[in-house]
Short mmCIF file of C-alpha atoms in Angstrom, two decimals:
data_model
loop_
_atom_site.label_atom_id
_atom_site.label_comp_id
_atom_site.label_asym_id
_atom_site.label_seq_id
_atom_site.Cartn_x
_atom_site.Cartn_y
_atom_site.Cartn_z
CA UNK A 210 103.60 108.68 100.46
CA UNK A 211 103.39 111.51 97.73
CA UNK A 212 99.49 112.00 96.88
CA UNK A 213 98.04 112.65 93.63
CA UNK A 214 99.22 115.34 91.78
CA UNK A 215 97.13 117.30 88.88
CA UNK A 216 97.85 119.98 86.76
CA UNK A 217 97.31 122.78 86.19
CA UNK A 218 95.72 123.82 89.43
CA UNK A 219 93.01 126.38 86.93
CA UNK A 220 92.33 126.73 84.12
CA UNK A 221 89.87 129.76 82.08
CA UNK A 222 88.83 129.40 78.11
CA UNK A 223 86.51 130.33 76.10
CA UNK A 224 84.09 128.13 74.31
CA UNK A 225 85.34 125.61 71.32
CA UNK A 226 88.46 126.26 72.62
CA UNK A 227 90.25 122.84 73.85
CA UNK A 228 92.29 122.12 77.62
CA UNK A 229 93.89 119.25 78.72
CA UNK A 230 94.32 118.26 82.39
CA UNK A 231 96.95 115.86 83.38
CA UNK A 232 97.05 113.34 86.44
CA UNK A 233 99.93 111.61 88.33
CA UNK A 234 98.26 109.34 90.17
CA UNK A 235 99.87 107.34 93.70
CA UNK A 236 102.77 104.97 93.00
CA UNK A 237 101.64 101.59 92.43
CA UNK A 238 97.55 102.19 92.34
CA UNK A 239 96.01 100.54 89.33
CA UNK A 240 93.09 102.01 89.08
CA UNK A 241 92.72 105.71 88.26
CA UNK A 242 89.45 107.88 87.93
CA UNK A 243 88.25 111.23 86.26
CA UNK A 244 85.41 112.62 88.24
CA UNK A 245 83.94 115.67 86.88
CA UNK A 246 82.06 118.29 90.08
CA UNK A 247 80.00 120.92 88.76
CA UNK A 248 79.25 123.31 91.11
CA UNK A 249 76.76 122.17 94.22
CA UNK A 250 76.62 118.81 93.36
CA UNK A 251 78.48 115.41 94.18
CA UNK A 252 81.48 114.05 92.15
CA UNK A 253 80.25 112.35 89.00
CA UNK A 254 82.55 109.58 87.52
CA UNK A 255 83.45 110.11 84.15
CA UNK A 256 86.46 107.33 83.08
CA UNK A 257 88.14 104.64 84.95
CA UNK A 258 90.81 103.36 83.88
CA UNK A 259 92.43 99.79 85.22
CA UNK A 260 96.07 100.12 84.59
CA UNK A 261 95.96 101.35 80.94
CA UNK A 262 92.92 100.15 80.25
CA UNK A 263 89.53 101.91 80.05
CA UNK A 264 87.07 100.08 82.73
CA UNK A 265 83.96 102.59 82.62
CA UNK A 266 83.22 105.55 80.49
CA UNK A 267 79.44 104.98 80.27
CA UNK A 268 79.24 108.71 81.40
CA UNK A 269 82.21 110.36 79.14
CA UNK A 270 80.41 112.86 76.45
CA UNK A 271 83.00 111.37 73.88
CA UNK A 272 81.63 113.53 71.00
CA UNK A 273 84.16 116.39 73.15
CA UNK A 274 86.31 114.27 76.19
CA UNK A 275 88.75 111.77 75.51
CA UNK A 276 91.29 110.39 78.06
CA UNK A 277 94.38 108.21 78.34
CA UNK A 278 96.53 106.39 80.12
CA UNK A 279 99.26 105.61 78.37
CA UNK A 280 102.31 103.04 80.30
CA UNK A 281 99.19 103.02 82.70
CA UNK A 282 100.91 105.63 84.82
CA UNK A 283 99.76 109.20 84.39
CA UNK A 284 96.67 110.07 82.45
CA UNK A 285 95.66 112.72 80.58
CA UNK A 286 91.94 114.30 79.94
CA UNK A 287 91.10 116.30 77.23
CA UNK A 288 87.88 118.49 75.85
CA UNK A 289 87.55 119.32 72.75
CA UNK A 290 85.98 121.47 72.00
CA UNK A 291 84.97 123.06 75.65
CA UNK A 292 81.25 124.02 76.05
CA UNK A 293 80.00 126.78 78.95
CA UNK A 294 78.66 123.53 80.54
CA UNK A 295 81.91 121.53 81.13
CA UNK A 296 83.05 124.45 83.89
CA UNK A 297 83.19 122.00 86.81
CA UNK A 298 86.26 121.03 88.89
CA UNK A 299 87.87 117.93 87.42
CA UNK A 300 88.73 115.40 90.08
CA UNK A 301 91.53 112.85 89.72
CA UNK A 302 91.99 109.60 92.21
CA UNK A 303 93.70 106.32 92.44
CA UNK A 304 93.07 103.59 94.18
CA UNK A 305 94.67 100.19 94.97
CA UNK A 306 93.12 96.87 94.24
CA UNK A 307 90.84 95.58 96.18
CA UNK A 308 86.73 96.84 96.91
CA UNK A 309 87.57 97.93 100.13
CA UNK A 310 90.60 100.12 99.44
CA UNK A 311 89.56 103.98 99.31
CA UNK A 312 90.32 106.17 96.59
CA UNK A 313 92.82 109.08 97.26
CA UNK A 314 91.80 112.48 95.48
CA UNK A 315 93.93 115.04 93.89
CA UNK A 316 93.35 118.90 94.43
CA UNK A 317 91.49 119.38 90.93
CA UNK A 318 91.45 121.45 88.47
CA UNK A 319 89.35 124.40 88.01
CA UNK A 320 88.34 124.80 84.40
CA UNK A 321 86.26 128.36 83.99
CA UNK A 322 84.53 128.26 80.08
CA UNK A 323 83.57 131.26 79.45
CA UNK B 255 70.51 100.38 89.67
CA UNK B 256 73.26 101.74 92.38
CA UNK B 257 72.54 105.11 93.76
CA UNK B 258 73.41 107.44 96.78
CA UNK B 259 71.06 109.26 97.96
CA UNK B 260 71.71 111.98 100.52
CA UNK B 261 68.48 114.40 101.01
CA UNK B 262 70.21 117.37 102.58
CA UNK B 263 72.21 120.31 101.08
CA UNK B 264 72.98 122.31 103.84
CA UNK B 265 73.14 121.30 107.62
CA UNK B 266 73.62 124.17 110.20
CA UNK B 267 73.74 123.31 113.79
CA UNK B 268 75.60 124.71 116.72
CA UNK B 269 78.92 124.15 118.41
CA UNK B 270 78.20 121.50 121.00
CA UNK B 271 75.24 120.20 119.55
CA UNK B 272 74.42 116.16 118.30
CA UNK B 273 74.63 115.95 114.46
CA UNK B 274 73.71 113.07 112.13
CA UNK B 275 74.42 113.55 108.05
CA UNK B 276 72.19 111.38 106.18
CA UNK B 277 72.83 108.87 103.51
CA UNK B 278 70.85 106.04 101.85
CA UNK B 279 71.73 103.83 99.15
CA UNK B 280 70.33 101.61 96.47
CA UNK B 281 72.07 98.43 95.84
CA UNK B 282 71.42 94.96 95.44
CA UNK B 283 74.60 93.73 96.73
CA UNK B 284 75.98 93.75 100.15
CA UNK B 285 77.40 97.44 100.29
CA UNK B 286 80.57 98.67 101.89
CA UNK B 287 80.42 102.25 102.17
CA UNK B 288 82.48 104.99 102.94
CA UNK B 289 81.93 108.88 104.10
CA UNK B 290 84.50 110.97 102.71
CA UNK B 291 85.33 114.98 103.83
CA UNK B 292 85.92 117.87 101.71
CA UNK B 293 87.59 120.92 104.04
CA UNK B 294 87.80 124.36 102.26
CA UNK B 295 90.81 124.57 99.95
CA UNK B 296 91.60 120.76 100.16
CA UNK B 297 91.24 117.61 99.09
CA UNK B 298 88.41 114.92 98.97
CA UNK B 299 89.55 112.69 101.64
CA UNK B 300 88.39 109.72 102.86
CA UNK B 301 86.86 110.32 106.84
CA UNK B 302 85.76 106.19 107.30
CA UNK B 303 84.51 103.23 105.57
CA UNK B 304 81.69 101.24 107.56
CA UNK B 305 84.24 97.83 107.35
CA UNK B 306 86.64 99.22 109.78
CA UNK B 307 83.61 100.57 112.48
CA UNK B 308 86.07 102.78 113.67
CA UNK B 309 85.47 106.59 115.12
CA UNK B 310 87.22 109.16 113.08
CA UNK B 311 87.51 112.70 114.79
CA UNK B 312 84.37 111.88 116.94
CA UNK B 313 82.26 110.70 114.01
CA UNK B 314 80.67 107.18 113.56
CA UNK B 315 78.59 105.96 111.00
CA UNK B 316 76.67 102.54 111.43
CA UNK B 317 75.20 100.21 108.29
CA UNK B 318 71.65 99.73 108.32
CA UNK B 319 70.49 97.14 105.89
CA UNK B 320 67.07 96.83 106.85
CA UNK B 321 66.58 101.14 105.96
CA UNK B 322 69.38 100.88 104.20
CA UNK B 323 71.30 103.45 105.31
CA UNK B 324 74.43 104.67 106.90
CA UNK B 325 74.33 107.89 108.29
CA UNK B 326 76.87 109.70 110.22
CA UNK B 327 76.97 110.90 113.37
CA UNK B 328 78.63 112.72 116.04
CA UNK B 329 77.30 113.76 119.66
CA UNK B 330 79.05 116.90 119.93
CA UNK B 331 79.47 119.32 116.64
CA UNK B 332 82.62 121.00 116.85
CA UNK B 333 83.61 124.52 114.19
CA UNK B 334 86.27 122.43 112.45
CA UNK B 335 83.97 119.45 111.47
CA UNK B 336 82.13 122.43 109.39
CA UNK B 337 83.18 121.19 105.52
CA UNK B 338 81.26 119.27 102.76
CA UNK B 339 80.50 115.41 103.39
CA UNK B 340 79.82 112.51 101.05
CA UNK B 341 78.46 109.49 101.37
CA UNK B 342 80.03 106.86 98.82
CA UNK B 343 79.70 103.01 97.80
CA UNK B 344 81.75 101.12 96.14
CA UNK B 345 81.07 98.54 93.85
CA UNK B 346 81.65 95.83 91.30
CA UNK B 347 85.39 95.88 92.68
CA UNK B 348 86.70 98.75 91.19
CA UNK B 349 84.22 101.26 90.83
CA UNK B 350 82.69 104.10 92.78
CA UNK B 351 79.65 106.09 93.37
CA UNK B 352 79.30 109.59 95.24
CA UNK B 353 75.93 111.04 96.85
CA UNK B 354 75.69 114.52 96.19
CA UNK B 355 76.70 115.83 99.36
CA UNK B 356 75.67 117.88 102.73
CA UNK B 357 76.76 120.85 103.58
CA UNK B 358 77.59 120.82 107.96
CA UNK B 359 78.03 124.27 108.94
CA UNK B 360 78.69 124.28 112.46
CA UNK B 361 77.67 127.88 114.58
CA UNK B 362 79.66 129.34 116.95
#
């Protein structure tokens, strides 16, 4: 089956400038995620999203990030406006129901503020 | 609270030799967890879940609710098993939490 697939694969701006990363996630998983992985540490969830609705974003600075899932398909994360601080590798996964089901990652994107 | 707690960065050990990654969690359910592998230049990918107690490329990882833990194993270290691992629960049905991961650098 066709993994997840984000875009773009890097990305470089400069501070208070905005980015948006975009997610396809795996055919028929309901439940997507935005994990955020700065640099030497683990992946930290930022959104989940249960078809197209939002299930956690307890940890989304929403003063700058927003996300959406629109049709509950692909999903789209944006900051605006980017601080150094948000350069991290920006993990997307999916996941079918059930607890025991494992989440299937995307390659990330790279975001470089500079 | 839920947390996943694994105390080593970096693990170096040599081709041939026993390794154990560890990982200990906090959680006041019962836990399924999962170790997942991140090889350079690809994806985060799942290596097992503790439900299945199956051996994945040599590695095991065995639930221990009385230390709570579930670190993982392997007797003999080979180069390629040299990526970053992370230790992961589950919970509350949909969502997940990742340790910050180890480091295995395997020697030559």
């Amino acid at each position: 089956e066709a993994g997840v697939a984000q875009s773009p694969r890097y990305k470089i701006i400069e501070k208070r400038q905005s980015v948006a990363f975009w997610c396809n996630p795996i055919s028929g998983h309901a439940t997507l995620y935005w994990y955020q992985q700065i640099l030497g540490q683990g992946p930290k969830l930022l959104i989940q999203f249960q078809n197209n609705g939002v299930v956690d974003d307890s940890q989304l600075p929403k003063d700058r990030f927003s996300a959406e899932r629109l049709k509950g398909v692909d999903s789209t994360l944006k900051i605006q406006p980017a601080k150094l601080e948000d350069s991290a590798v920006y993990l997307c996964a999916s996941k079918a129901e059930g607890a025991s089901t494992e989440a299937f990652f995307g390659q990330g994107t790279r975001l470089t503020v500079v | 609270a839920q947390r996943v707690t694994q105390p080593e960065k970096l693990l170096s050990v040599f081709k041939g030799a026993p390794v154990e990654l560890k990982c200990n969690y906090s959680y006041s359910g019962s836990p399924e967890l999962f170790w997942y592998v991140q090889y350079s230049r690809q994806r985060l990918q799942l290596l097992l879940r503790h439900i299945s107690r199956e051996s994945i490329k040599g590695f095991t990882a065995d639930l221990n609710k009385g230390e709570t833990s579930f670190h993982l194993k392997k007797p003999f270290a080979q180069e390629e098993d040299s990526a970053m691992y992370y230790c992961a629960l589950p919970f509350g049905g949909f969502k997940t939490i990742f340790g910050a991961g180890t480091r295995l650098f395997v020697k030559a």
